[in-house]
């Protein structure tokens, strides 16, 4: 699953005060969640663990695990949802709509060295690509 190895430093159960602080941090990080949703994501009574690990480059990452599934991770003091959390709450992260040509480039493995910026968007469902000229999108 992971491309590079990581090292687990600790795996401990979270205390009540830390649980409340995590709930407050989740509310701050994801303002679209209501109080009930935050309580469901970070439950008050279920088993909740904090796993501290080091990534292959030495970055310290804190992972919050509920019921054996990672739900959130903290990197550089920022909280991020995991795929498990996004299955339950898909609106946690911002979304955007893009053209099918851009999607094909991204799915094909476009990286920072790819020239995605060569695709220029035009109004009214048309797309202009520098190398081929305008193509109508319908």
Coordinates of C-alpha atoms in Angstrom, one line a residue:
X1 CA 0.0 0.0 0.0
X2 CA 2.8 2.5 0.8
X3 CA 5.5 3.1 -1.7
X4 CA 8.1 3.6 1.0
X5 CA 8.5 2.1 4.4
X6 CA 7.5 4.0 7.6
X7 CA 8.3 3.4 11.3
X8 CA 5.7 3.4 14.1
X9 CA 6.9 5.2 17.1
X10 CA 3.9 4.7 19.4
X11 CA 0.3 3.5 19.5
X12 CA -1.6 4.8 22.5
X13 CA -5.3 5.2 23.5
X14 CA -6.4 8.8 23.6
X15 CA -7.5 10.4 26.8
X16 CA -10.8 12.2 27.3
X17 CA -9.2 15.6 27.3
X18 CA -7.3 14.9 24.2
X19 CA -10.4 13.5 22.6
X20 CA -12.3 16.8 23.3
X21 CA -9.3 18.8 21.9
X22 CA -9.3 16.6 18.8
X23 CA -13.1 17.2 18.3
X24 CA -12.5 21.0 18.6
X25 CA -9.6 20.8 16.1
X26 CA -11.8 18.8 13.7
X27 CA -14.5 21.4 14.0
X28 CA -12.0 24.2 13.2
X29 CA -10.4 22.3 10.3
X30 CA -13.6 21.2 8.7
X31 CA -16.3 23.9 9.3
X32 CA -18.8 22.1 7.0
X33 CA -19.2 19.3 9.6
X34 CA -22.0 19.7 12.1
X35 CA -21.7 18.9 15.8
X36 CA -23.4 15.5 15.4
X37 CA -21.0 14.6 12.5
X38 CA -17.9 15.6 14.5
X39 CA -19.2 13.4 17.3
X40 CA -19.7 10.5 14.9
X41 CA -16.3 11.0 13.3
X42 CA -14.5 11.3 16.7
X43 CA -16.7 9.3 19.0
X44 CA -16.9 9.9 22.7
X45 CA -17.0 6.3 23.9
X46 CA -15.4 4.1 21.2
X47 CA -11.8 3.1 21.1
X48 CA -9.7 5.9 19.7
X49 CA -5.9 5.6 19.3
X50 CA -3.1 7.9 18.4
X51 CA -0.4 6.4 16.3
X52 CA 2.8 8.4 15.9
X53 CA 4.9 7.3 13.0
X54 CA 7.8 8.5 10.9
X55 CA 7.6 8.6 7.1
X56 CA 10.6 7.5 5.0
X57 CA 12.0 11.0 4.9
X58 CA 11.7 11.4 8.7
X59 CA 8.5 13.4 8.7
X60 CA 6.5 12.9 11.9
X61 CA 2.9 12.0 11.2
X62 CA 0.1 11.5 13.8
X63 CA -2.7 9.2 12.8
X64 CA -6.0 8.9 14.6
X65 CA -7.4 5.4 14.5
X66 CA -11.0 4.6 15.4
X67 CA -12.1 1.0 15.5
X68 CA -9.0 -0.2 13.7
X69 CA -9.5 2.3 10.8
X70 CA -7.4 5.4 10.4
X71 CA -9.8 8.4 10.2
X72 CA -7.6 11.4 10.3
X73 CA -3.9 12.2 10.2
X74 CA -2.0 15.3 11.2
X75 CA 1.1 16.5 9.3
X76 CA 2.8 19.8 10.1
X77 CA -0.1 20.8 12.4
X78 CA -2.7 20.3 9.7
X79 CA -5.5 17.7 10.0
X80 CA -6.4 15.7 6.9
X81 CA -9.1 13.1 6.5
X82 CA -8.3 9.6 5.3
X83 CA -10.2 7.7 2.7
X84 CA -12.2 6.0 5.5
X85 CA -13.4 9.4 6.7
X86 CA -14.1 10.6 3.2
X87 CA -16.3 7.6 2.5
X88 CA -18.6 8.7 5.3
X89 CA -18.2 12.5 4.8
X90 CA -17.3 13.1 1.1
X91 CA -17.7 16.9 1.5
X92 CA -14.7 17.3 3.9
X93 CA -12.4 18.3 1.1
X94 CA -13.1 21.0 -1.5
X95 CA -14.0 19.8 -4.9
X96 CA -13.7 21.3 -8.4
X97 CA -15.0 20.4 -11.8
X98 CA -12.6 20.1 -14.8
X99 CA -12.7 19.2 -18.4
X100 CA -12.4 15.5 -19.6
X101 CA -9.1 16.3 -21.3
X102 CA -7.5 17.4 -18.1
X103 CA -8.9 14.4 -16.3
X104 CA -7.3 12.1 -18.9
X105 CA -4.0 13.8 -18.3
X106 CA -4.2 13.4 -14.6
X107 CA -5.3 9.8 -14.7
X108 CA -2.5 9.1 -17.1
X109 CA 0.0 10.2 -14.5
X110 CA 0.6 13.8 -15.1
X111 CA 3.1 15.2 -12.7
X112 CA 4.8 18.5 -12.0
X113 CA 6.9 18.1 -15.1
X114 CA 3.9 17.5 -17.4
X115 CA 2.6 20.4 -19.3
X116 CA -1.0 20.4 -18.1
X117 CA -1.0 24.2 -18.4
X118 CA -0.9 23.7 -22.2
X119 CA -4.6 23.0 -22.1
X120 CA -6.4 26.3 -22.2
X121 CA -10.1 26.5 -21.5
X122 CA -12.5 28.4 -23.7
X123 CA -16.1 29.3 -22.9
X124 CA -19.1 27.4 -24.2
X125 CA -17.8 23.8 -24.0
X126 CA -14.8 24.2 -26.3
X127 CA -11.2 23.5 -25.4
X128 CA -8.1 24.8 -27.1
X129 CA -5.0 22.8 -27.0
X130 CA -1.8 24.6 -28.2
X131 CA -0.5 21.7 -30.1
X132 CA -3.6 20.8 -32.1
X133 CA -5.9 23.8 -32.2
X134 CA -9.4 24.2 -31.0
X135 CA -11.7 21.1 -30.6
X136 CA -15.4 21.3 -29.8
X137 CA -16.5 19.5 -26.6
X138 CA -20.1 18.3 -26.7

